PDB file of C-alpha atoms and ligand atoms in Angstrom:
ATOM      1  CA  UNK A 139       1.032  57.089 -58.391  1.00 97.00           C
ATOM      2  CA  UNK A 140      -2.369  55.872 -56.223  1.00 98.00           C
ATOM      3  CA  UNK A 141      -3.460  57.512 -53.035  1.00 98.00           C
ATOM      4  CA  UNK A 142      -6.080  55.106 -51.790  1.00 98.00           C
ATOM      5  CA  UNK A 143      -4.987  53.135 -48.858  1.00 98.00           C
ATOM      6  CA  UNK A 144      -3.951  49.797 -48.251  1.00 98.00           C
ATOM      7  CA  UNK A 145      -6.369  47.170 -46.815  1.00 98.00           C
ATOM      8  CA  UNK A 146      -4.750  45.254 -43.861  1.00 98.00           C
ATOM      9  CA  UNK A 147      -6.468  42.368 -41.492  1.00 98.00           C
ATOM     10  CA  UNK A 148      -5.611  40.065 -39.212  1.00 98.00           C
ATOM     11  CA  UNK A 149      -7.993  38.283 -36.446  1.00 97.00           C
ATOM     12  CA  UNK A 150      -6.894  40.844 -33.930  1.00 95.00           C
ATOM     13  CA  UNK A 151      -3.821  42.647 -32.464  1.00 94.00           C
ATOM     14  CA  UNK A 152      -1.010  40.284 -34.820  1.00 96.00           C
ATOM     15  CA  UNK A 153      -1.769  42.250 -37.961  1.00 97.00           C
ATOM     16  CA  UNK A 154      -0.213  45.418 -36.586  1.00 96.00           C
ATOM     17  CA  UNK A 155       3.414  43.743 -36.703  1.00 96.00           C
ATOM     18  CA  UNK A 156       2.678  44.155 -40.559  1.00 97.00           C
ATOM     19  CA  UNK A 157       1.230  47.724 -39.804  1.00 98.00           C
ATOM     20  CA  UNK A 158       4.678  48.677 -37.879  1.00 97.00           C
ATOM     21  CA  UNK A 159       6.994  47.547 -40.891  1.00 97.00           C
ATOM     22  CA  UNK A 160       4.850  49.494 -43.377  1.00 98.00           C
ATOM     23  CA  UNK A 161       4.774  52.462 -41.170  1.00 97.00           C
ATOM     24  CA  UNK A 162       8.835  52.419 -40.930  1.00 97.00           C
ATOM     25  CA  UNK A 163       9.256  51.651 -44.542  1.00 98.00           C
ATOM     26  CA  UNK A 164       6.152  53.681 -46.256  1.00 98.00           C
ATOM     27  CA  UNK A 165       5.097  56.251 -44.001  1.00 98.00           C
ATOM     28  CA  UNK A 166       3.814  57.903 -46.665  1.00 98.00           C
ATOM     29  CA  UNK A 167       1.325  55.104 -47.265  1.00 98.00           C
ATOM     30  CA  UNK A 168      -2.150  55.376 -45.848  1.00 98.00           C
ATOM     31  CA  UNK A 169      -3.946  52.107 -44.771  1.00 98.00           C
ATOM     32  CA  UNK A 170      -7.132  51.004 -43.261  1.00 98.00           C
ATOM     33  CA  UNK A 171      -6.586  47.805 -40.344  1.00 98.00           C
ATOM     34  CA  UNK A 172      -9.174  45.753 -39.322  1.00 98.00           C
ATOM     35  CA  UNK A 173      -8.829  43.319 -36.761  1.00 97.00           C
ATOM     36  CA  UNK A 174     -11.315  40.844 -36.587  1.00 97.00           C
ATOM     37  CA  UNK A 175     -11.609  40.806 -32.669  1.00 96.00           C
ATOM     38  CA  UNK A 176     -15.146  39.262 -32.511  1.00 96.00           C
ATOM     39  CA  UNK A 177     -13.967  35.997 -34.060  1.00 97.00           C
ATOM     40  CA  UNK A 178     -10.303  35.838 -33.030  1.00 96.00           C
ATOM     41  CA  UNK A 179      -8.956  33.517 -32.422  1.00 97.00           C
ATOM     42  CA  UNK A 180      -8.801  31.897 -35.860  1.00 98.00           C
ATOM     43  CA  UNK A 181      -6.258  29.406 -35.387  1.00 98.00           C
ATOM     44  CA  UNK A 182      -8.229  26.438 -34.854  1.00 96.00           C
ATOM     45  CA  UNK A 183     -10.884  26.928 -37.180  1.00 98.00           C
ATOM     46  CA  UNK A 184     -11.720  24.668 -40.422  1.00 98.00           C
ATOM     47  CA  UNK A 185     -10.885  26.116 -43.706  1.00 98.00           C
ATOM     48  CA  UNK A 186     -14.332  26.883 -44.485  1.00 98.00           C
ATOM     49  CA  UNK A 187     -14.855  28.776 -41.780  1.00 98.00           C
ATOM     50  CA  UNK A 188     -11.799  30.959 -42.235  1.00 98.00           C
ATOM     51  CA  UNK A 189     -12.622  31.296 -45.818  1.00 98.00           C
ATOM     52  CA  UNK A 190     -16.382  32.912 -44.640  1.00 98.00           C
ATOM     53  CA  UNK A 191     -14.436  35.199 -41.992  1.00 98.00           C
ATOM     54  CA  UNK A 192     -11.642  36.359 -44.564  1.00 98.00           C
ATOM     55  CA  UNK A 193     -14.390  36.707 -47.511  1.00 98.00           C
ATOM     56  CA  UNK A 194     -16.460  39.640 -44.398  1.00 98.00           C
ATOM     57  CA  UNK A 195     -12.963  40.892 -43.935  1.00 98.00           C
ATOM     58  CA  UNK A 196     -12.286  41.481 -47.666  1.00 98.00           C
ATOM     59  CA  UNK A 197     -15.698  42.707 -48.478  1.00 98.00           C
ATOM     60  CA  UNK A 198     -15.333  45.220 -45.490  1.00 98.00           C
ATOM     61  CA  UNK A 199     -11.585  46.326 -46.772  1.00 98.00           C
ATOM     62  CA  UNK A 200     -13.041  46.695 -50.423  1.00 98.00           C
ATOM     63  CA  UNK A 201     -16.090  49.166 -48.892  1.00 98.00           C
ATOM     64  CA  UNK A 202     -13.148  51.227 -47.902  1.00 98.00           C
ATOM     65  CA  UNK A 203     -12.088  51.670 -51.372  1.00 98.00           C
ATOM     66  CA  UNK A 204      -8.526  50.122 -50.736  1.00 98.00           C
ATOM     67  CA  UNK A 205      -6.063  49.869 -53.855  1.00 98.00           C
ATOM     68  CA  UNK A 206      -4.312  46.449 -52.356  1.00 98.00           C
ATOM     69  CA  UNK A 207      -5.071  43.987 -49.435  1.00 98.00           C
ATOM     70  CA  UNK A 208      -2.543  42.306 -47.079  1.00 98.00           C
ATOM     71  CA  UNK A 209      -3.809  39.508 -45.682  1.00 98.00           C
ATOM     72  CA  UNK A 210      -1.203  39.797 -42.236  1.00 98.00           C
ATOM     73  CA  UNK A 211      -2.520  36.519 -40.836  1.00 98.00           C
ATOM     74  CA  UNK A 212      -0.988  33.394 -41.857  1.00 98.00           C
ATOM     75  CA  UNK A 213      -3.934  31.380 -40.757  1.00 98.00           C
ATOM     76  CA  UNK A 214      -6.150  32.808 -43.597  1.00 98.00           C
ATOM     77  CA  UNK A 215      -2.877  32.986 -46.151  1.00 98.00           C
ATOM     78  CA  UNK A 216      -2.661  29.476 -45.691  1.00 98.00           C
ATOM     79  CA  UNK A 217      -6.346  28.248 -45.334  1.00 98.00           C
ATOM     80  CA  UNK A 218      -8.571  30.912 -47.386  1.00 98.00           C
ATOM     81  CA  UNK A 219      -6.340  32.474 -50.500  1.00 98.00           C
ATOM     82  CA  UNK A 220      -7.883  31.670 -53.210  1.00 97.00           C
ATOM     83  CA  UNK A 221     -11.362  32.347 -51.814  1.00 97.00           C
ATOM     84  CA  UNK A 222      -9.948  35.705 -50.910  1.00 98.00           C
ATOM     85  CA  UNK A 223      -8.712  36.442 -54.529  1.00 98.00           C
ATOM     86  CA  UNK A 224     -12.314  35.586 -55.428  1.00 97.00           C
ATOM     87  CA  UNK A 225     -13.811  37.775 -53.429  1.00 97.00           C
ATOM     88  CA  UNK A 226     -11.406  40.897 -54.110  1.00 98.00           C
ATOM     89  CA  UNK A 227     -12.755  40.816 -57.984  1.00 95.00           C
ATOM     90  CA  UNK A 228      -9.514  42.123 -59.295  1.00 96.00           C
ATOM     91  CA  UNK A 229      -7.992  44.089 -56.452  1.00 98.00           C
ATOM     92  CA  UNK A 230      -4.582  43.023 -55.505  1.00 98.00           C
ATOM     93  CA  UNK A 231      -4.745  40.674 -52.460  1.00 98.00           C
ATOM     94  CA  UNK A 232      -0.951  39.350 -51.035  1.00 98.00           C
ATOM     95  CA  UNK A 233      -0.507  36.691 -47.949  1.00 98.00           C
ATOM     96  CA  UNK A 234       2.268  36.377 -45.894  1.00 98.00           C
ATOM     97  CA  UNK A 235       3.518  32.650 -46.199  1.00 98.00           C
ATOM     98  CA  UNK A 236       5.625  33.198 -49.406  1.00 97.00           C
ATOM     99  CA  UNK A 237       7.909  35.958 -48.341  1.00 98.00           C
ATOM    100  CA  UNK A 238       8.560  34.188 -44.709  1.00 98.00           C
ATOM    101  CA  UNK A 239       9.203  30.986 -46.846  1.00 98.00           C
ATOM    102  CA  UNK A 240      11.383  33.415 -49.063  1.00 98.00           C
ATOM    103  CA  UNK A 241      13.207  34.794 -46.325  1.00 98.00           C
ATOM    104  CA  UNK A 242      13.941  31.624 -44.785  1.00 98.00           C
ATOM    105  CA  UNK A 243      15.085  29.484 -47.159  1.00 98.00           C
ATOM    106  CA  UNK A 244      17.644  32.388 -48.172  1.00 98.00           C
ATOM    107  CA  UNK A 245      18.788  32.914 -44.686  1.00 98.00           C
ATOM    108  CA  UNK A 246      19.387  29.449 -43.632  1.00 98.00           C
ATOM    109  CA  UNK A 247      23.057  27.724 -43.665  1.00 98.00           C
ATOM    110  CA  UNK A 248      21.912  24.560 -42.267  1.00 98.00           C
ATOM    111  CA  UNK A 249      18.645  23.804 -44.154  1.00 98.00           C
ATOM    112  CA  UNK A 250      16.967  23.336 -40.683  1.00 98.00           C
ATOM    113  CA  UNK A 251      13.989  25.115 -40.433  1.00 98.00           C
ATOM    114  CA  UNK A 252      11.276  25.862 -38.156  1.00 98.00           C
ATOM    115  CA  UNK A 253       7.936  27.121 -38.177  1.00 98.00           C
ATOM    116  CA  UNK A 254       6.182  28.734 -35.258  1.00 98.00           C
ATOM    117  CA  UNK A 255       2.100  28.965 -36.130  1.00 98.00           C
ATOM    118  CA  UNK A 256      -1.422  28.337 -35.492  1.00 98.00           C
ATOM    119  CA  UNK A 257      -2.916  24.807 -35.517  1.00 98.00           C
ATOM    120  CA  UNK A 258      -4.415  25.917 -38.371  1.00 98.00           C
ATOM    121  CA  UNK A 259      -1.719  27.229 -40.328  1.00 98.00           C
ATOM    122  CA  UNK A 260       0.312  23.485 -39.401  1.00 98.00           C
ATOM    123  CA  UNK A 261      -2.383  21.499 -40.711  1.00 98.00           C
ATOM    124  CA  UNK A 262      -2.354  23.313 -44.146  1.00 98.00           C
ATOM    125  CA  UNK A 263       1.235  22.099 -44.483  1.00 98.00           C
ATOM    126  CA  UNK A 264       1.467  25.435 -46.564  1.00 98.00           C
ATOM    127  CA  UNK A 265       4.893  26.523 -44.580  1.00 98.00           C
ATOM    128  CA  UNK A 266       6.287  23.036 -46.261  1.00 98.00           C
ATOM    129  CA  UNK A 267       5.289  23.488 -50.120  1.00 98.00           C
ATOM    130  CA  UNK A 268       6.157  27.008 -49.731  1.00 98.00           C
ATOM    131  CA  UNK A 269      10.059  26.234 -48.318  1.00 98.00           C
ATOM    132  CA  UNK A 270      10.686  23.357 -50.403  1.00 98.00           C
ATOM    133  CA  UNK A 271       9.586  24.953 -53.231  1.00 98.00           C
ATOM    134  CA  UNK A 272      12.576  27.124 -52.873  1.00 98.00           C
ATOM    135  CA  UNK A 273      14.764  24.266 -50.964  1.00 98.00           C
ATOM    136  CA  UNK A 274      13.767  20.850 -51.720  1.00 98.00           C
ATOM    137  CA  UNK A 275      16.515  19.281 -49.195  1.00 97.00           C
ATOM    138  CA  UNK A 276      14.882  21.404 -46.375  1.00 98.00           C
ATOM    139  CA  UNK A 277      14.220  20.144 -42.853  1.00 98.00           C
ATOM    140  CA  UNK A 278      11.129  21.436 -41.659  1.00 98.00           C
ATOM    141  CA  UNK A 279       9.589  21.412 -38.323  1.00 98.00           C
ATOM    142  CA  UNK A 280       6.485  22.649 -37.782  1.00 98.00           C
ATOM    143  CA  UNK A 281       5.290  23.325 -34.135  1.00 98.00           C
ATOM    144  CA  UNK A 282       1.668  24.596 -33.497  1.00 98.00           C
ATOM    145  CA  UNK A 283       1.154  26.950 -30.611  1.00 98.00           C
ATOM    146  CA  UNK A 284      -2.406  27.232 -29.601  1.00 98.00           C
ATOM    147  CA  UNK A 285      -1.764  28.712 -26.536  1.00 98.00           C
ATOM    148  CA  UNK A 286       0.008  31.735 -27.835  1.00 98.00           C
ATOM    149  CA  UNK A 287      -2.535  33.870 -29.487  1.00 96.00           C
ATOM    150  CA  UNK A 288      -5.034  33.582 -26.636  1.00 95.00           C
ATOM    151  CA  UNK A 289      -2.396  34.794 -24.107  1.00 96.00           C
ATOM    152  CA  UNK A 290      -1.610  37.774 -26.551  1.00 94.00           C
ATOM    153  CA  UNK A 291      -4.796  39.173 -26.970  1.00 92.00           C
ATOM    154  CA  UNK A 292      -5.578  38.485 -23.542  1.00 91.00           C
ATOM    155  CA  UNK A 293      -2.625  40.590 -22.620  1.00 91.00           C
ATOM    156  CA  UNK A 294       0.401  38.534 -21.467  1.00 94.00           C
ATOM    157  CA  UNK A 295       2.967  39.915 -23.826  1.00 93.00           C
ATOM    158  CA  UNK A 296       5.583  40.939 -21.174  1.00 94.00           C
ATOM    159  CA  UNK A 297       8.881  38.860 -21.692  1.00 94.00           C
ATOM    160  CA  UNK A 298       8.792  38.195 -17.787  1.00 95.00           C
ATOM    161  CA  UNK A 299       4.786  36.916 -17.868  1.00 97.00           C
ATOM    162  CA  UNK A 300       5.145  33.357 -16.242  1.00 97.00           C
ATOM    163  CA  UNK A 301       2.197  31.924 -18.629  1.00 98.00           C
ATOM    164  CA  UNK A 302       3.697  33.317 -21.987  1.00 98.00           C
ATOM    165  CA  UNK A 303       7.371  31.750 -20.181  1.00 98.00           C
ATOM    166  CA  UNK A 304       5.916  28.413 -19.933  1.00 98.00           C
ATOM    167  CA  UNK A 305       4.089  28.077 -23.344  1.00 98.00           C
ATOM    168  CA  UNK A 306       7.138  29.402 -25.188  1.00 98.00           C
ATOM    169  CA  UNK A 307       9.015  26.866 -23.425  1.00 98.00           C
ATOM    170  CA  UNK A 308       6.669  24.007 -24.366  1.00 98.00           C
ATOM    171  CA  UNK A 309       6.836  25.181 -28.177  1.00 98.00           C
ATOM    172  CA  UNK A 310      10.701  26.032 -28.218  1.00 98.00           C
ATOM    173  CA  UNK A 311      12.204  22.696 -27.545  1.00 98.00           C
ATOM    174  CA  UNK A 312      10.836  20.482 -30.293  1.00 98.00           C
ATOM    175  CA  UNK A 313      12.626  23.809 -32.261  1.00 98.00           C
ATOM    176  CA  UNK A 314      15.491  23.363 -30.631  1.00 98.00           C
ATOM    177  CA  UNK A 315      15.944  19.846 -30.621  1.00 98.00           C
ATOM    178  CA  UNK A 316      15.796  19.581 -34.446  1.00 98.00           C
ATOM    179  CA  UNK A 317      18.562  22.191 -34.345  1.00 98.00           C
ATOM    180  CA  UNK A 318      16.967  24.347 -36.522  1.00 98.00           C
ATOM    181  CA  UNK A 319      19.293  27.666 -37.424  1.00 98.00           C
ATOM    182  CA  UNK A 320      16.176  29.774 -38.977  1.00 98.00           C
ATOM    183  CA  UNK A 321      12.630  29.899 -37.144  1.00 98.00           C
ATOM    184  CA  UNK A 322       9.755  31.456 -38.903  1.00 98.00           C
ATOM    185  CA  UNK A 323       7.546  33.278 -36.603  1.00 98.00           C
ATOM    186  CA  UNK A 324       4.494  32.013 -38.895  1.00 98.00           C
ATOM    187  CA  UNK A 325       1.844  33.846 -37.180  1.00 98.00           C
ATOM    188  CA  UNK A 326       1.969  37.999 -37.441  1.00 98.00           C
ATOM    189  CA  UNK A 327       0.689  37.994 -33.356  1.00 97.00           C
ATOM    190  CA  UNK A 328       4.024  35.957 -32.779  1.00 97.00           C
ATOM    191  CA  UNK A 329       6.863  39.384 -32.928  1.00 97.00           C
ATOM    192  CA  UNK A 330       4.482  40.986 -29.917  1.00 96.00           C
ATOM    193  CA  UNK A 331       6.398  38.502 -27.902  1.00 97.00           C
ATOM    194  CA  UNK A 332       9.613  37.776 -29.769  1.00 97.00           C
ATOM    195  CA  UNK A 333      11.639  38.568 -26.836  1.00 97.00           C
ATOM    196  CA  UNK A 334      10.361  35.638 -25.033  1.00 98.00           C
ATOM    197  CA  UNK A 335      10.604  33.382 -27.841  1.00 98.00           C
ATOM    198  CA  UNK A 336      14.289  34.283 -28.663  1.00 97.00           C
ATOM    199  CA  UNK A 337      15.013  33.857 -25.304  1.00 96.00           C
ATOM    200  CA  UNK A 338      13.958  30.010 -25.506  1.00 98.00           C
ATOM    201  CA  UNK A 339      15.991  29.359 -28.170  1.00 98.00           C
ATOM    202  CA  UNK A 340      19.222  28.266 -29.131  1.00 97.00           C
ATOM    203  CA  UNK A 341      21.756  31.731 -29.137  1.00 97.00           C
ATOM    204  CA  UNK A 342      21.983  32.701 -32.499  1.00 96.00           C
ATOM    205  CA  UNK A 343      18.784  31.801 -34.124  1.00 98.00           C
ATOM    206  CA  UNK A 344      17.803  33.572 -36.711  1.00 98.00           C
ATOM    207  CA  UNK A 345      14.099  34.735 -36.556  1.00 98.00           C
ATOM    208  CA  UNK A 346      11.855  35.191 -39.359  1.00 98.00           C
ATOM    209  CA  UNK A 347       8.849  37.905 -39.125  1.00 98.00           C
ATOM    210  CA  UNK A 348       6.091  36.838 -41.456  1.00 97.00           C
ATOM    211  CA  UNK A 349       4.277  40.415 -41.239  1.00 96.00           C
ATOM    212  CA  UNK A 350       7.635  42.482 -41.729  1.00 97.00           C
ATOM    213  CA  UNK A 351       8.703  40.169 -44.323  1.00 97.00           C
ATOM    214  CA  UNK A 352       5.478  40.574 -46.527  1.00 97.00           C
ATOM    215  CA  UNK A 353       5.598  44.461 -46.158  1.00 98.00           C
ATOM    216  CA  UNK A 354       8.768  44.295 -48.663  1.00 96.00           C
ATOM    217  CA  UNK A 355       6.840  42.200 -50.993  1.00 96.00           C
ATOM    218  CA  UNK A 356       3.815  44.529 -50.998  1.00 98.00           C
ATOM    219  CA  UNK A 357       5.830  47.613 -51.345  1.00 98.00           C
ATOM    220  CA  UNK A 358       7.332  46.155 -54.937  1.00 97.00           C
ATOM    221  CA  UNK A 359       3.900  44.949 -56.164  1.00 97.00           C
ATOM    222  CA  UNK A 360       2.799  48.344 -55.575  1.00 98.00           C
ATOM    223  CA  UNK A 361       5.651  49.915 -56.959  1.00 98.00           C
ATOM    224  CA  UNK A 362       5.534  47.699 -60.422  1.00 97.00           C
ATOM    225  CA  UNK A 363       1.558  48.707 -60.231  1.00 97.00           C
ATOM    226  CA  UNK A 364       2.870  52.242 -60.500  1.00 98.00           C
ATOM    227  CA  UNK A 365       0.354  52.372 -57.193  1.00 98.00           C
ATOM    228  CA  UNK A 366       2.485  53.777 -54.776  1.00 98.00           C
ATOM    229  CA  UNK A 367       1.135  56.541 -52.922  1.00 98.00           C
ATOM    230  CA  UNK A 368       2.451  60.191 -52.563  1.00 97.00           C
ATOM    231  CA  UNK A 369       5.636  60.157 -50.743  1.00 97.00           C
ATOM    232  CA  UNK A 370       5.837  63.840 -50.356  1.00 97.00           C
ATOM    233  CA  UNK A 371       2.698  63.291 -47.657  1.00 95.00           C
ATOM    234  CA  UNK A 372       1.858  61.686 -44.710  1.00 96.00           C
ATOM    235  CA  UNK A 373      -0.235  58.735 -44.984  1.00 97.00           C
ATOM    236  CA  UNK A 374      -3.835  58.457 -43.094  1.00 97.00           C
ATOM    237  CA  UNK A 375      -3.856  55.643 -40.645  1.00 97.00           C
ATOM    238  CA  UNK A 376      -7.875  53.958 -39.974  1.00 97.00           C
ATOM    239  CA  UNK A 377      -8.141  51.415 -37.788  1.00 97.00           C
ATOM    240  CA  UNK A 378     -11.394  49.225 -37.172  1.00 97.00           C
ATOM    241  CA  UNK A 379     -12.169  46.012 -34.940  1.00 97.00           C
ATOM    242  CA  UNK A 380     -15.018  43.762 -34.914  1.00 97.00           C
ATOM    243  CA  UNK A 381     -14.954  43.744 -30.743  1.00 94.00           C
ATOM    244  CA  UNK A 382     -13.145  44.869 -27.774  1.00 81.00           C
ATOM    245  CA  UNK A 383     -11.816  48.114 -29.268  1.00 85.00           C
ATOM    246  CA  UNK A 384     -10.548  49.206 -25.882  1.00 86.00           C
ATOM    247  CA  UNK A 385      -8.033  46.147 -25.820  1.00 85.00           C
ATOM    248  CA  UNK A 386      -7.132  47.020 -29.941  1.00 89.00           C
ATOM    249  CA  UNK A 387      -6.014  50.160 -28.845  1.00 90.00           C
ATOM    250  CA  UNK A 388      -4.231  50.010 -25.242  1.00 90.00           C
ATOM    251  CA  UNK A 389      -2.511  46.512 -26.625  1.00 88.00           C
ATOM    252  CA  UNK A 390      -1.623  47.657 -29.835  1.00 90.00           C
ATOM    253  CA  UNK A 391      -0.157  51.174 -28.744  1.00 91.00           C
ATOM    254  CA  UNK A 392       2.205  49.030 -26.189  1.00 88.00           C
ATOM    255  CA  UNK A 393       3.602  47.299 -29.076  1.00 89.00           C
ATOM    256  CA  UNK A 394       3.612  49.767 -32.067  1.00 93.00           C
ATOM    257  CA  UNK A 395       4.961  52.420 -29.029  1.00 92.00           C
ATOM    258  CA  UNK A 396       2.416  54.818 -30.691  1.00 94.00           C
ATOM    259  CA  UNK A 397      -1.222  55.497 -29.865  1.00 92.00           C
ATOM    260  CA  UNK A 398      -3.529  55.018 -32.505  1.00 93.00           C
ATOM    261  CA  UNK A 399      -5.756  58.294 -32.831  1.00 89.00           C
ATOM    262  CA  UNK A 400      -8.752  56.157 -33.140  1.00 93.00           C
ATOM    263  CA  UNK A 401     -10.470  52.800 -33.227  1.00 96.00           C
ATOM    264  CA  UNK A 402     -14.137  52.274 -34.667  1.00 96.00           C
ATOM    265  CA  UNK A 403     -15.778  49.042 -34.103  1.00 96.00           C
ATOM    266  CA  UNK A 404     -17.712  47.956 -36.718  1.00 97.00           C
ATOM    267  CA  UNK A 405     -20.044  44.807 -37.176  1.00 97.00           C
ATOM    268  CA  UNK A 406     -18.303  42.414 -39.595  1.00 98.00           C
ATOM    269  CA  UNK A 407     -21.751  40.333 -39.853  1.00 97.00           C
ATOM    270  CA  UNK A 408     -22.617  43.000 -42.493  1.00 97.00           C
ATOM    271  CA  UNK A 409     -20.224  42.555 -44.813  1.00 97.00           C
TER     272      UNK A 409
HETATM  273  N1  LIG B 214      -2.186  36.367 -36.328  1.00 74.05           N
HETATM  274  C1  LIG B 214      -2.684  35.306 -37.089  1.00 74.05           C
HETATM  275  C2  LIG B 214      -2.113  34.517 -38.061  1.00 74.05           C
HETATM  276  O1  LIG B 214      -0.967  35.055 -38.337  1.00 74.05           O
HETATM  277  C3  LIG B 214      -3.977  34.890 -36.434  1.00 74.05           C
HETATM  278  C4  LIG B 214      -3.913  34.003 -34.744  1.00 74.05           C
HETATM  279  C5  LIG B 214      -5.432  33.692 -34.655  1.00 74.05           C
HETATM  280  O2  LIG B 214      -6.302  34.452 -34.418  1.00 74.05           O
HETATM  281  O3  LIG B 214      -5.122  32.447 -33.797  1.00 74.05           O
HETATM  282  O4  LIG B 214      -2.183  33.159 -38.297  1.00 74.05           O
END
């Protein structure tokens, strides 16, 4: 047993989709969540910038004595995984891409899989590689969705929001055209607007939530290391961000359906 917290980070609200799944699956686990809101969005940054920003986040989480780190950000996972593993100095670091790719590869019936993701994740080609490693004949359609994260961080997450619906329609059109039966929400922000995305896709399209998929892998990894927390106790929840504390609390509570007790603001550049 290891009762230390799990560290989880994202550029902002997106990683809360993994938090929601973790709280449901393993309410006994303590965690420290960091939204690097001062530097969001990450979606159009270069691999070098992403390695530097992710390094600050890893060092902050290590300073909170975490037992493992879930990188609840596809953009960091796809562009900076090797750097993060080095910086974590032996603390396990898990990303979100392999679990989501595995769920899609095992679920698709037609082999036609679409990935909605940030521009940097699409540019990295990480999803194509992960999917083809499992299903070589897969036809993968990757669509960059640069308008979604700024809309979600700006509070435009209501499924009837006109700006959100217009953006979603533009990104869903190539997915419909490709005839994908499975769509990976390859950015942890996107499940927050799942209803809007679903309404723009062909009926019956299966959606894969990358944050939720990775929580299963994380818990399996902790179990294999005999490092799960104390199942008889309620886990402690700590939330940090690097700017716009009120936004994280307000928009986060709307998505999670429960309030964060408090959100502390940190100077991420110090770590
Ligand atoms: N939620 C993140 C991801 O999964 C980052 C999005 C962004 O900041 O652009 O890619």
